[in-house]
Amino acid sequence: MKKVFSALLAGVMACSMAVAFAGCGGSSSSSKAESSEAKSTADSADKSTADSADKGTLHMATNAFFEPYEYYDGDKIVGIDVEIAEAICDKLGYTLKVDDMDFDSIITAVQSGKADFGMAGMTVTEERKQAIDFTDTYTNAVQVIIVKEGSDAVKNADDLAGAVVGVQMGTTGDIYVSDLEAEGTTVERYNKGADAVLALSQGKVDAVVIDNEPAKSFVAQNEGLTILNDPFENEEYAICIAKGSELTAKFNEALKALKEEGKVDEIVKKYIKA
Ligand code: GLN
């Protein structure tokens, strides 16, 4: 019994040490040693960010159904966030590994150390800041309303009150629309934005509230849908990192350099045609 307990304790201690340095249970493709090195190097303040020697792998948690920020091209995850993350990791000397999961799981993955950072068109909000740290922002976005062409149910943002509205679970769209529940709005929550859009096409919801760029690509891919000319929340995207991690300062430094070099603009323009 005692033996089992101390083995367990050792396991827990090893795990919490690994959490401190790397996070237990990183994805299968990177060994613990790899992640551990990545994180412990990230945590040592005296390393130069210009040093591009491979320091290990950083795991990015995302939800890869959010074109043009992250989406599948064949079996590869591509997009603005992936390319910015790649550029940051390049500058800091890390190899990037992208882990796809529900949007709703990203903050937990980052908090628990399962992922080193989260990047998913994630809006900076005060509530999220209680749970994780954000880097500086890298782009602006706006929440928009998608409806069926010629829809009478929802013609502007005011009409969302009392309507049946589809959102992606745990997103800012979900948060805004949930505030309207008191006014009789029914909120239908889906794991993927695409599922909310499908429900709209099928007439199961009157409208979908989602970020503008993914909205454009959903509308382009699904006939009979349109975006209302009534955007209603401006937001800014940033990368989330575990509270107190020194990785945040390093990411900010790299992000600042990439902005100054015009690299961030270049990546955005590659995916979003003016
Ligand atoms: N910007 C929204 C949010 O942060 C949606 C992000 C997403 O669905 N990937 O909640």
PDB file of C-alpha atoms and ligand atoms in Angstrom:
ATOM      1  CA  MET A   1       0.000   0.000   0.000  1.00  0.00           C
ATOM      2  CA  LYS A   2       2.772   2.342   1.072  1.00  0.00           C
ATOM      3  CA  LYS A   3       4.755   1.367  -1.998  1.00  0.00           C
ATOM      4  CA  VAL A   4       1.803   2.055  -4.283  1.00  0.00           C
ATOM      5  CA  PHE A   5       1.264   5.373  -2.574  1.00  0.00           C
ATOM      6  CA  SER A   6       4.851   6.506  -2.922  1.00  0.00           C
ATOM      7  CA  ALA A   7       4.931   5.371  -6.534  1.00  0.00           C
ATOM      8  CA  LEU A   8       1.792   7.409  -7.051  1.00  0.00           C
ATOM      9  CA  LEU A   9       3.275  10.358  -5.222  1.00  0.00           C
ATOM     10  CA  ALA A  10       6.418  10.157  -7.309  1.00  0.00           C
ATOM     11  CA  GLY A  11       4.238  10.071 -10.379  1.00  0.00           C
ATOM     12  CA  VAL A  12       2.297  13.096  -9.226  1.00  0.00           C
ATOM     13  CA  MET A  13       5.494  14.938  -8.367  1.00  0.00           C
ATOM     14  CA  ALA A  14       7.095  14.058 -11.673  1.00  0.00           C
ATOM     15  CA  CYS A  15       3.934  15.203 -13.327  1.00  0.00           C
ATOM     16  CA  SER A  16       3.710  18.478 -11.471  1.00  0.00           C
ATOM     17  CA  MET A  17       7.377  19.113 -12.151  1.00  0.00           C
ATOM     18  CA  ALA A  18       6.734  18.361 -15.765  1.00  0.00           C
ATOM     19  CA  VAL A  19       3.765  20.729 -15.606  1.00  0.00           C
ATOM     20  CA  ALA A  20       6.018  23.390 -14.168  1.00  0.00           C
ATOM     21  CA  PHE A  21       8.426  23.001 -17.027  1.00  0.00           C
ATOM     22  CA  ALA A  22       6.477  21.511 -19.858  1.00  0.00           C
ATOM     23  CA  GLY A  23       3.021  20.228 -19.125  1.00  0.00           C
ATOM     24  CA  CYS A  24       2.070  16.626 -18.675  1.00  0.00           C
ATOM     25  CA  GLY A  25       0.541  14.760 -21.524  1.00  0.00           C
ATOM     26  CA  GLY A  26       1.566  16.914 -24.453  1.00  0.00           C
ATOM     27  CA  SER A  27       0.568  15.449 -27.776  1.00  0.00           C
ATOM     28  CA  SER A  28       1.900  12.090 -28.777  1.00  0.00           C
ATOM     29  CA  SER A  29       4.117  13.395 -31.527  1.00  0.00           C
ATOM     30  CA  SER A  30       6.496  15.180 -29.208  1.00  0.00           C
ATOM     31  CA  SER A  31       8.300  13.407 -26.422  1.00  0.00           C
ATOM     32  CA  LYS A  32       8.065  14.793 -22.940  1.00  0.00           C
ATOM     33  CA  ALA A  33      11.759  15.548 -23.056  1.00  0.00           C
ATOM     34  CA  GLU A  34      11.233  17.646 -26.138  1.00  0.00           C
ATOM     35  CA  SER A  35       8.394  19.679 -24.650  1.00  0.00           C
ATOM     36  CA  SER A  36      10.197  19.928 -21.364  1.00  0.00           C
ATOM     37  CA  GLU A  37      13.193  21.425 -23.044  1.00  0.00           C
ATOM     38  CA  ALA A  38      11.020  23.795 -25.025  1.00  0.00           C
ATOM     39  CA  LYS A  39       9.286  25.150 -21.992  1.00  0.00           C
ATOM     40  CA  SER A  40      12.274  25.283 -19.663  1.00  0.00           C
ATOM     41  CA  THR A  41      14.237  27.196 -22.258  1.00  0.00           C
ATOM     42  CA  ALA A  42      11.292  29.516 -22.697  1.00  0.00           C
ATOM     43  CA  ASP A  43      11.274  30.100 -18.974  1.00  0.00           C
ATOM     44  CA  SER A  44      14.908  31.028 -18.691  1.00  0.00           C
ATOM     45  CA  ALA A  45      15.057  34.739 -19.161  1.00  0.00           C
ATOM     46  CA  ASP A  46      18.661  35.023 -20.252  1.00  0.00           C
ATOM     47  CA  LYS A  47      18.328  33.353 -23.658  1.00  0.00           C
ATOM     48  CA  SER A  48      18.532  35.634 -26.638  1.00  0.00           C
ATOM     49  CA  THR A  49      15.420  35.598 -28.816  1.00  0.00           C
ATOM     50  CA  ALA A  50      17.583  35.988 -31.895  1.00  0.00           C
ATOM     51  CA  ASP A  51      19.134  32.598 -31.220  1.00  0.00           C
ATOM     52  CA  SER A  52      17.556  30.273 -33.736  1.00  0.00           C
ATOM     53  CA  ALA A  53      19.072  26.975 -32.581  1.00  0.00           C
ATOM     54  CA  ASP A  54      16.256  24.462 -32.129  1.00  0.00           C
ATOM     55  CA  LYS A  55      14.980  24.709 -28.593  1.00  0.00           C
ATOM     56  CA  GLY A  56      12.260  22.110 -28.927  1.00  0.00           C
ATOM     57  CA  THR A  57       8.613  22.038 -29.801  1.00  0.00           C
ATOM     58  CA  LEU A  58       5.853  24.445 -28.818  1.00  0.00           C
ATOM     59  CA  HIS A  59       2.303  23.167 -28.973  1.00  0.00           C
ATOM     60  CA  MET A  60      -0.342  25.529 -30.300  1.00  0.00           C
ATOM     61  CA  ALA A  61      -3.937  24.767 -29.344  1.00  0.00           C
ATOM     62  CA  THR A  62      -6.449  25.818 -31.972  1.00  0.00           C
ATOM     63  CA  ASN A  63      -9.774  24.976 -33.569  1.00  0.00           C
ATOM     64  CA  ALA A  64      -9.039  24.450 -37.241  1.00  0.00           C
ATOM     65  CA  PHE A  65     -12.469  25.318 -38.632  1.00  0.00           C
ATOM     66  CA  PHE A  66     -12.051  29.062 -38.664  1.00  0.00           C
ATOM     67  CA  GLU A  67     -10.969  30.065 -42.119  1.00  0.00           C
ATOM     68  CA  PRO A  68      -8.882  32.097 -42.926  1.00  0.00           C
ATOM     69  CA  TYR A  69      -7.215  32.011 -39.470  1.00  0.00           C
ATOM     70  CA  GLU A  70      -6.939  28.223 -39.190  1.00  0.00           C
ATOM     71  CA  TYR A  71      -8.395  25.547 -41.432  1.00  0.00           C
ATOM     72  CA  TYR A  72      -7.540  22.279 -43.120  1.00  0.00           C
ATOM     73  CA  ASP A  73      -5.923  22.260 -46.530  1.00  0.00           C
ATOM     74  CA  GLY A  74      -5.972  18.515 -47.121  1.00  0.00           C
ATOM     75  CA  ASP A  75      -4.657  17.140 -43.843  1.00  0.00           C
ATOM     76  CA  LYS A  76      -2.500  20.180 -43.135  1.00  0.00           C
ATOM     77  CA  ILE A  77      -3.682  23.007 -40.888  1.00  0.00           C
ATOM     78  CA  VAL A  78      -2.965  26.370 -42.511  1.00  0.00           C
ATOM     79  CA  GLY A  79      -4.054  29.985 -42.109  1.00  0.00           C
ATOM     80  CA  ILE A  80      -3.118  33.383 -40.721  1.00  0.00           C
ATOM     81  CA  ASP A  81      -2.713  32.201 -37.125  1.00  0.00           C
ATOM     82  CA  VAL A  82      -0.636  29.197 -38.137  1.00  0.00           C
ATOM     83  CA  GLU A  83       1.710  31.327 -40.242  1.00  0.00           C
ATOM     84  CA  ILE A  84       2.115  33.994 -37.563  1.00  0.00           C
ATOM     85  CA  ALA A  85       2.777  31.258 -34.989  1.00  0.00           C
ATOM     86  CA  GLU A  86       5.323  29.691 -37.341  1.00  0.00           C
ATOM     87  CA  ALA A  87       7.068  33.040 -37.778  1.00  0.00           C
ATOM     88  CA  ILE A  88       7.154  33.593 -34.002  1.00  0.00           C
ATOM     89  CA  CYS A  89       8.511  30.083 -33.354  1.00  0.00           C
ATOM     90  CA  ASP A  90      11.113  30.588 -36.095  1.00  0.00           C
ATOM     91  CA  LYS A  91      12.319  33.769 -34.452  1.00  0.00           C
ATOM     92  CA  LEU A  92      12.465  32.163 -31.026  1.00  0.00           C
ATOM     93  CA  GLY A  93      14.036  28.932 -32.232  1.00  0.00           C
ATOM     94  CA  TYR A  94      11.144  26.549 -31.620  1.00  0.00           C
ATOM     95  CA  THR A  95       9.472  23.974 -33.800  1.00  0.00           C
ATOM     96  CA  LEU A  96       5.703  24.497 -34.043  1.00  0.00           C
ATOM     97  CA  LYS A  97       3.171  21.715 -33.541  1.00  0.00           C
ATOM     98  CA  VAL A  98      -0.500  22.557 -34.085  1.00  0.00           C
ATOM     99  CA  ASP A  99      -3.083  20.680 -31.994  1.00  0.00           C
ATOM    100  CA  ASP A 100      -6.684  20.846 -33.214  1.00  0.00           C
ATOM    101  CA  MET A 101      -9.455  20.778 -30.577  1.00  0.00           C
ATOM    102  CA  ASP A 102     -12.836  22.360 -29.803  1.00  0.00           C
ATOM    103  CA  PHE A 103     -12.566  26.115 -29.320  1.00  0.00           C
ATOM    104  CA  ASP A 104     -14.069  25.611 -25.901  1.00  0.00           C
ATOM    105  CA  SER A 105     -11.115  23.424 -24.798  1.00  0.00           C
ATOM    106  CA  ILE A 106      -8.281  25.763 -25.793  1.00  0.00           C
ATOM    107  CA  ILE A 107      -8.013  27.825 -22.603  1.00  0.00           C
ATOM    108  CA  THR A 108      -8.104  24.698 -20.430  1.00  0.00           C
ATOM    109  CA  ALA A 109      -5.386  23.086 -22.570  1.00  0.00           C
ATOM    110  CA  VAL A 110      -3.188  26.153 -22.105  1.00  0.00           C
ATOM    111  CA  GLN A 111      -3.916  26.410 -18.378  1.00  0.00           C
ATOM    112  CA  SER A 112      -3.073  22.759 -17.796  1.00  0.00           C
ATOM    113  CA  GLY A 113       0.153  22.910 -19.833  1.00  0.00           C
ATOM    114  CA  LYS A 114      -1.158  20.462 -22.423  1.00  0.00           C
ATOM    115  CA  ALA A 115      -0.523  23.224 -24.948  1.00  0.00           C
ATOM    116  CA  ASP A 116       2.096  25.963 -24.690  1.00  0.00           C
ATOM    117  CA  PHE A 117      -0.153  28.602 -26.222  1.00  0.00           C
ATOM    118  CA  GLY A 118      -3.531  29.038 -27.829  1.00  0.00           C
ATOM    119  CA  MET A 119      -4.110  30.851 -31.110  1.00  0.00           C
ATOM    120  CA  ALA A 120      -7.542  30.632 -32.649  1.00  0.00           C
ATOM    121  CA  GLY A 121      -8.813  34.013 -33.715  1.00  0.00           C
ATOM    122  CA  MET A 122      -9.231  34.444 -29.982  1.00  0.00           C
ATOM    123  CA  THR A 123     -10.691  37.718 -28.827  1.00  0.00           C
ATOM    124  CA  VAL A 124      -9.194  39.404 -25.797  1.00  0.00           C
ATOM    125  CA  THR A 125     -11.861  39.643 -23.095  1.00  0.00           C
ATOM    126  CA  GLU A 126     -11.677  40.655 -19.440  1.00  0.00           C
ATOM    127  CA  GLU A 127     -13.184  37.341 -18.390  1.00  0.00           C
ATOM    128  CA  ARG A 128     -10.586  35.286 -20.281  1.00  0.00           C
ATOM    129  CA  LYS A 129      -7.841  37.446 -18.779  1.00  0.00           C
ATOM    130  CA  GLN A 130      -8.791  36.022 -15.377  1.00  0.00           C
ATOM    131  CA  ALA A 131      -7.827  32.566 -16.639  1.00  0.00           C
ATOM    132  CA  ILE A 132      -4.889  33.148 -18.971  1.00  0.00           C
ATOM    133  CA  ASP A 133      -2.498  35.862 -20.147  1.00  0.00           C
ATOM    134  CA  PHE A 134      -2.758  37.415 -23.603  1.00  0.00           C
ATOM    135  CA  THR A 135       0.063  38.649 -25.793  1.00  0.00           C
ATOM    136  CA  ASP A 136      -0.251  41.979 -27.565  1.00  0.00           C
ATOM    137  CA  THR A 137      -2.996  41.899 -30.179  1.00  0.00           C
ATOM    138  CA  TYR A 138      -2.227  41.118 -33.813  1.00  0.00           C
ATOM    139  CA  THR A 139      -5.457  41.898 -35.661  1.00  0.00           C
ATOM    140  CA  ASN A 140      -8.944  43.387 -35.385  1.00  0.00           C
ATOM    141  CA  ALA A 141     -12.203  41.609 -36.014  1.00  0.00           C
ATOM    142  CA  VAL A 142     -15.892  42.274 -35.779  1.00  0.00           C
ATOM    143  CA  GLN A 143     -18.872  40.090 -34.942  1.00  0.00           C
ATOM    144  CA  VAL A 144     -21.388  39.886 -37.787  1.00  0.00           C
ATOM    145  CA  ILE A 145     -24.787  38.312 -38.377  1.00  0.00           C
ATOM    146  CA  ILE A 146     -25.343  35.720 -41.116  1.00  0.00           C
ATOM    147  CA  VAL A 147     -28.916  35.091 -42.291  1.00  0.00           C
ATOM    148  CA  LYS A 148     -30.656  33.364 -45.180  1.00  0.00           C
ATOM    149  CA  GLU A 149     -31.004  35.656 -48.174  1.00  0.00           C
ATOM    150  CA  GLY A 150     -34.325  37.465 -48.007  1.00  0.00           C
ATOM    151  CA  SER A 151     -34.881  36.437 -44.387  1.00  0.00           C
ATOM    152  CA  ASP A 152     -37.621  38.366 -42.597  1.00  0.00           C
ATOM    153  CA  ALA A 153     -36.858  37.032 -39.135  1.00  0.00           C
ATOM    154  CA  VAL A 154     -33.601  38.938 -38.622  1.00  0.00           C
ATOM    155  CA  LYS A 155     -32.919  42.103 -40.632  1.00  0.00           C
ATOM    156  CA  ASN A 156     -30.621  43.862 -38.172  1.00  0.00           C
ATOM    157  CA  ALA A 157     -28.939  43.412 -34.788  1.00  0.00           C
ATOM    158  CA  ASP A 158     -32.075  44.522 -32.898  1.00  0.00           C
ATOM    159  CA  ASP A 159     -34.006  41.620 -34.428  1.00  0.00           C
ATOM    160  CA  LEU A 160     -31.737  39.135 -32.653  1.00  0.00           C
ATOM    161  CA  ALA A 161     -33.861  39.750 -29.554  1.00  0.00           C
ATOM    162  CA  GLY A 162     -36.460  36.987 -29.596  1.00  0.00           C
ATOM    163  CA  ALA A 163     -34.899  35.100 -32.519  1.00  0.00           C
ATOM    164  CA  VAL A 164     -33.306  31.640 -32.595  1.00  0.00           C
ATOM    165  CA  VAL A 165     -29.591  32.291 -33.010  1.00  0.00           C
ATOM    166  CA  GLY A 166     -26.791  29.812 -33.702  1.00  0.00           C
ATOM    167  CA  VAL A 167     -23.312  30.370 -32.291  1.00  0.00           C
ATOM    168  CA  GLN A 168     -20.089  28.480 -31.771  1.00  0.00           C
ATOM    169  CA  MET A 169     -19.904  27.380 -28.160  1.00  0.00           C
ATOM    170  CA  GLY A 170     -17.735  29.454 -25.849  1.00  0.00           C
ATOM    171  CA  THR A 171     -17.014  32.196 -28.374  1.00  0.00           C
ATOM    172  CA  THR A 172     -17.644  35.888 -27.950  1.00  0.00           C
ATOM    173  CA  GLY A 173     -20.586  35.442 -30.351  1.00  0.00           C
ATOM    174  CA  ASP A 174     -22.020  33.014 -27.783  1.00  0.00           C
ATOM    175  CA  ILE A 175     -21.382  35.512 -24.976  1.00  0.00           C
ATOM    176  CA  TYR A 176     -23.107  38.425 -26.784  1.00  0.00           C
ATOM    177  CA  VAL A 177     -26.107  36.428 -27.882  1.00  0.00           C
ATOM    178  CA  SER A 178     -26.454  34.802 -24.461  1.00  0.00           C
ATOM    179  CA  ASP A 179     -26.933  38.307 -23.058  1.00  0.00           C
ATOM    180  CA  LEU A 180     -30.093  38.495 -25.184  1.00  0.00           C
ATOM    181  CA  GLU A 181     -31.634  35.382 -23.607  1.00  0.00           C
ATOM    182  CA  ALA A 182     -33.379  37.680 -21.134  1.00  0.00           C
ATOM    183  CA  GLU A 183     -35.063  39.310 -24.127  1.00  0.00           C
ATOM    184  CA  GLY A 184     -36.426  36.020 -25.388  1.00  0.00           C
ATOM    185  CA  THR A 185     -33.588  34.969 -27.694  1.00  0.00           C
ATOM    186  CA  THR A 186     -33.009  31.227 -28.003  1.00  0.00           C
ATOM    187  CA  VAL A 187     -29.300  30.397 -28.298  1.00  0.00           C
ATOM    188  CA  GLU A 188     -28.317  27.208 -30.139  1.00  0.00           C
ATOM    189  CA  ARG A 189     -24.673  26.354 -29.385  1.00  0.00           C
ATOM    190  CA  TYR A 190     -22.536  24.255 -31.737  1.00  0.00           C
ATOM    191  CA  ASN A 191     -18.984  22.920 -31.445  1.00  0.00           C
ATOM    192  CA  LYS A 192     -18.060  24.298 -34.841  1.00  0.00           C
ATOM    193  CA  GLY A 193     -19.060  27.489 -36.588  1.00  0.00           C
ATOM    194  CA  ALA A 194     -19.718  25.342 -39.669  1.00  0.00           C
ATOM    195  CA  ASP A 195     -22.373  23.383 -37.772  1.00  0.00           C
ATOM    196  CA  ALA A 196     -24.123  26.616 -36.793  1.00  0.00           C
ATOM    197  CA  VAL A 197     -24.054  27.700 -40.450  1.00  0.00           C
ATOM    198  CA  LEU A 198     -25.439  24.311 -41.541  1.00  0.00           C
ATOM    199  CA  ALA A 199     -28.296  24.737 -39.063  1.00  0.00           C
ATOM    200  CA  LEU A 200     -28.993  28.130 -40.638  1.00  0.00           C
ATOM    201  CA  SER A 201     -29.084  26.630 -44.135  1.00  0.00           C
ATOM    202  CA  GLN A 202     -31.484  23.980 -42.842  1.00  0.00           C
ATOM    203  CA  GLY A 203     -33.760  26.619 -41.299  1.00  0.00           C
ATOM    204  CA  LYS A 204     -33.132  25.421 -37.744  1.00  0.00           C
ATOM    205  CA  VAL A 205     -31.919  28.852 -36.609  1.00  0.00           C
ATOM    206  CA  ASP A 206     -32.805  32.359 -37.834  1.00  0.00           C
ATOM    207  CA  ALA A 207     -29.277  33.742 -37.758  1.00  0.00           C
ATOM    208  CA  VAL A 208     -25.675  32.951 -36.850  1.00  0.00           C
ATOM    209  CA  VAL A 209     -23.402  35.379 -35.009  1.00  0.00           C
ATOM    210  CA  ILE A 210     -19.720  34.863 -35.749  1.00  0.00           C
ATOM    211  CA  ASP A 211     -16.490  36.698 -36.615  1.00  0.00           C
ATOM    212  CA  ASN A 212     -16.445  38.556 -39.932  1.00  0.00           C
ATOM    213  CA  GLU A 213     -13.718  36.722 -41.842  1.00  0.00           C
ATOM    214  CA  PRO A 214     -14.948  33.177 -41.138  1.00  0.00           C
ATOM    215  CA  ALA A 215     -18.447  34.511 -41.891  1.00  0.00           C
ATOM    216  CA  LYS A 216     -17.275  35.577 -45.358  1.00  0.00           C
ATOM    217  CA  SER A 217     -15.844  32.171 -46.109  1.00  0.00           C
ATOM    218  CA  PHE A 218     -18.968  30.362 -44.808  1.00  0.00           C
ATOM    219  CA  VAL A 219     -21.159  32.547 -47.018  1.00  0.00           C
ATOM    220  CA  ALA A 220     -18.894  31.940 -50.005  1.00  0.00           C
ATOM    221  CA  GLN A 221     -19.137  28.184 -49.461  1.00  0.00           C
ATOM    222  CA  ASN A 222     -22.887  27.964 -48.785  1.00  0.00           C
ATOM    223  CA  GLU A 223     -25.444  29.203 -51.259  1.00  0.00           C
ATOM    224  CA  GLY A 224     -28.358  31.330 -50.171  1.00  0.00           C
ATOM    225  CA  LEU A 225     -26.688  32.962 -47.165  1.00  0.00           C
ATOM    226  CA  THR A 226     -25.744  36.585 -46.644  1.00  0.00           C
ATOM    227  CA  ILE A 227     -24.031  38.785 -44.059  1.00  0.00           C
ATOM    228  CA  LEU A 228     -26.113  41.649 -42.680  1.00  0.00           C
ATOM    229  CA  ASN A 229     -24.683  45.085 -43.048  1.00  0.00           C
ATOM    230  CA  ASP A 230     -24.962  45.597 -39.303  1.00  0.00           C
ATOM    231  CA  PRO A 231     -21.775  44.583 -37.539  1.00  0.00           C
ATOM    232  CA  PHE A 232     -22.100  44.984 -33.827  1.00  0.00           C
ATOM    233  CA  GLU A 233     -18.983  44.243 -31.792  1.00  0.00           C
ATOM    234  CA  ASN A 234     -15.388  45.214 -32.512  1.00  0.00           C
ATOM    235  CA  GLU A 235     -12.766  42.912 -31.115  1.00  0.00           C
ATOM    236  CA  GLU A 236      -9.046  42.243 -31.122  1.00  0.00           C
ATOM    237  CA  TYR A 237      -7.305  38.902 -31.406  1.00  0.00           C
ATOM    238  CA  ALA A 238      -4.297  37.828 -29.362  1.00  0.00           C
ATOM    239  CA  ILE A 239      -2.422  34.689 -28.395  1.00  0.00           C
ATOM    240  CA  CYS A 240      -3.183  33.147 -25.007  1.00  0.00           C
ATOM    241  CA  ILE A 241      -0.469  31.744 -22.750  1.00  0.00           C
ATOM    242  CA  ALA A 242      -0.539  30.279 -19.236  1.00  0.00           C
ATOM    243  CA  LYS A 243      -0.734  32.904 -16.515  1.00  0.00           C
ATOM    244  CA  GLY A 244       2.657  34.161 -15.429  1.00  0.00           C
ATOM    245  CA  SER A 245       4.653  32.341 -18.143  1.00  0.00           C
ATOM    246  CA  GLU A 246       7.749  34.110 -19.397  1.00  0.00           C
ATOM    247  CA  LEU A 247       6.818  32.927 -22.865  1.00  0.00           C
ATOM    248  CA  THR A 248       4.405  35.883 -23.121  1.00  0.00           C
ATOM    249  CA  ALA A 249       7.206  38.474 -23.079  1.00  0.00           C
ATOM    250  CA  LYS A 250       9.172  36.469 -25.645  1.00  0.00           C
ATOM    251  CA  PHE A 251       6.148  36.148 -27.902  1.00  0.00           C
ATOM    252  CA  ASN A 252       5.505  39.893 -27.590  1.00  0.00           C
ATOM    253  CA  GLU A 253       9.063  40.643 -28.561  1.00  0.00           C
ATOM    254  CA  ALA A 254       8.861  38.375 -31.616  1.00  0.00           C
ATOM    255  CA  LEU A 255       5.413  39.688 -32.548  1.00  0.00           C
ATOM    256  CA  LYS A 256       6.622  43.285 -32.324  1.00  0.00           C
ATOM    257  CA  ALA A 257       9.539  42.530 -34.630  1.00  0.00           C
ATOM    258  CA  LEU A 258       7.250  40.728 -37.092  1.00  0.00           C
ATOM    259  CA  LYS A 259       4.870  43.701 -37.134  1.00  0.00           C
ATOM    260  CA  GLU A 260       7.755  46.100 -37.734  1.00  0.00           C
ATOM    261  CA  GLU A 261       9.139  43.936 -40.527  1.00  0.00           C
ATOM    262  CA  GLY A 262       5.713  43.999 -42.200  1.00  0.00           C
ATOM    263  CA  LYS A 263       5.513  40.218 -41.874  1.00  0.00           C
ATOM    264  CA  VAL A 264       2.176  40.200 -40.010  1.00  0.00           C
ATOM    265  CA  ASP A 265       0.570  42.419 -42.692  1.00  0.00           C
ATOM    266  CA  GLU A 266       2.033  40.252 -45.400  1.00  0.00           C
ATOM    267  CA  ILE A 267       0.539  37.090 -43.871  1.00  0.00           C
ATOM    268  CA  VAL A 268      -2.862  38.737 -43.337  1.00  0.00           C
ATOM    269  CA  LYS A 269      -2.919  40.044 -46.934  1.00  0.00           C
ATOM    270  CA  LYS A 270      -2.046  36.614 -48.266  1.00  0.00           C
ATOM    271  CA  TYR A 271      -5.296  35.243 -46.821  1.00  0.00           C
ATOM    272  CA  ILE A 272      -7.577  38.279 -46.827  1.00  0.00           C
ATOM    273  CA  LYS A 273      -7.858  40.052 -50.136  1.00  0.00           C
ATOM    274  CA  ALA A 274      -8.798  43.692 -49.691  1.00  0.00           C
TER     275      ALA A 274
HETATM  276  N1  GLN B   1     -13.204  35.562 -31.814  1.00  0.00           N
HETATM  277  C1  GLN B   1     -14.133  34.662 -31.223  1.00  0.00           C
HETATM  278  C2  GLN B   1     -13.737  34.374 -29.802  1.00  0.00           C
HETATM  279  O1  GLN B   1     -12.625  34.614 -29.424  1.00  0.00           O
HETATM  280  C3  GLN B   1     -14.284  33.362 -32.006  1.00  0.00           C
HETATM  281  C4  GLN B   1     -13.041  32.559 -32.112  1.00  0.00           C
HETATM  282  C5  GLN B   1     -13.235  31.200 -32.770  1.00  0.00           C
HETATM  283  O2  GLN B   1     -14.341  30.722 -32.950  1.00  0.00           O
HETATM  284  N2  GLN B   1     -12.166  30.569 -33.165  1.00  0.00           N
HETATM  285  O3  GLN B   1     -14.516  33.925 -29.027  1.00  0.00           O
END
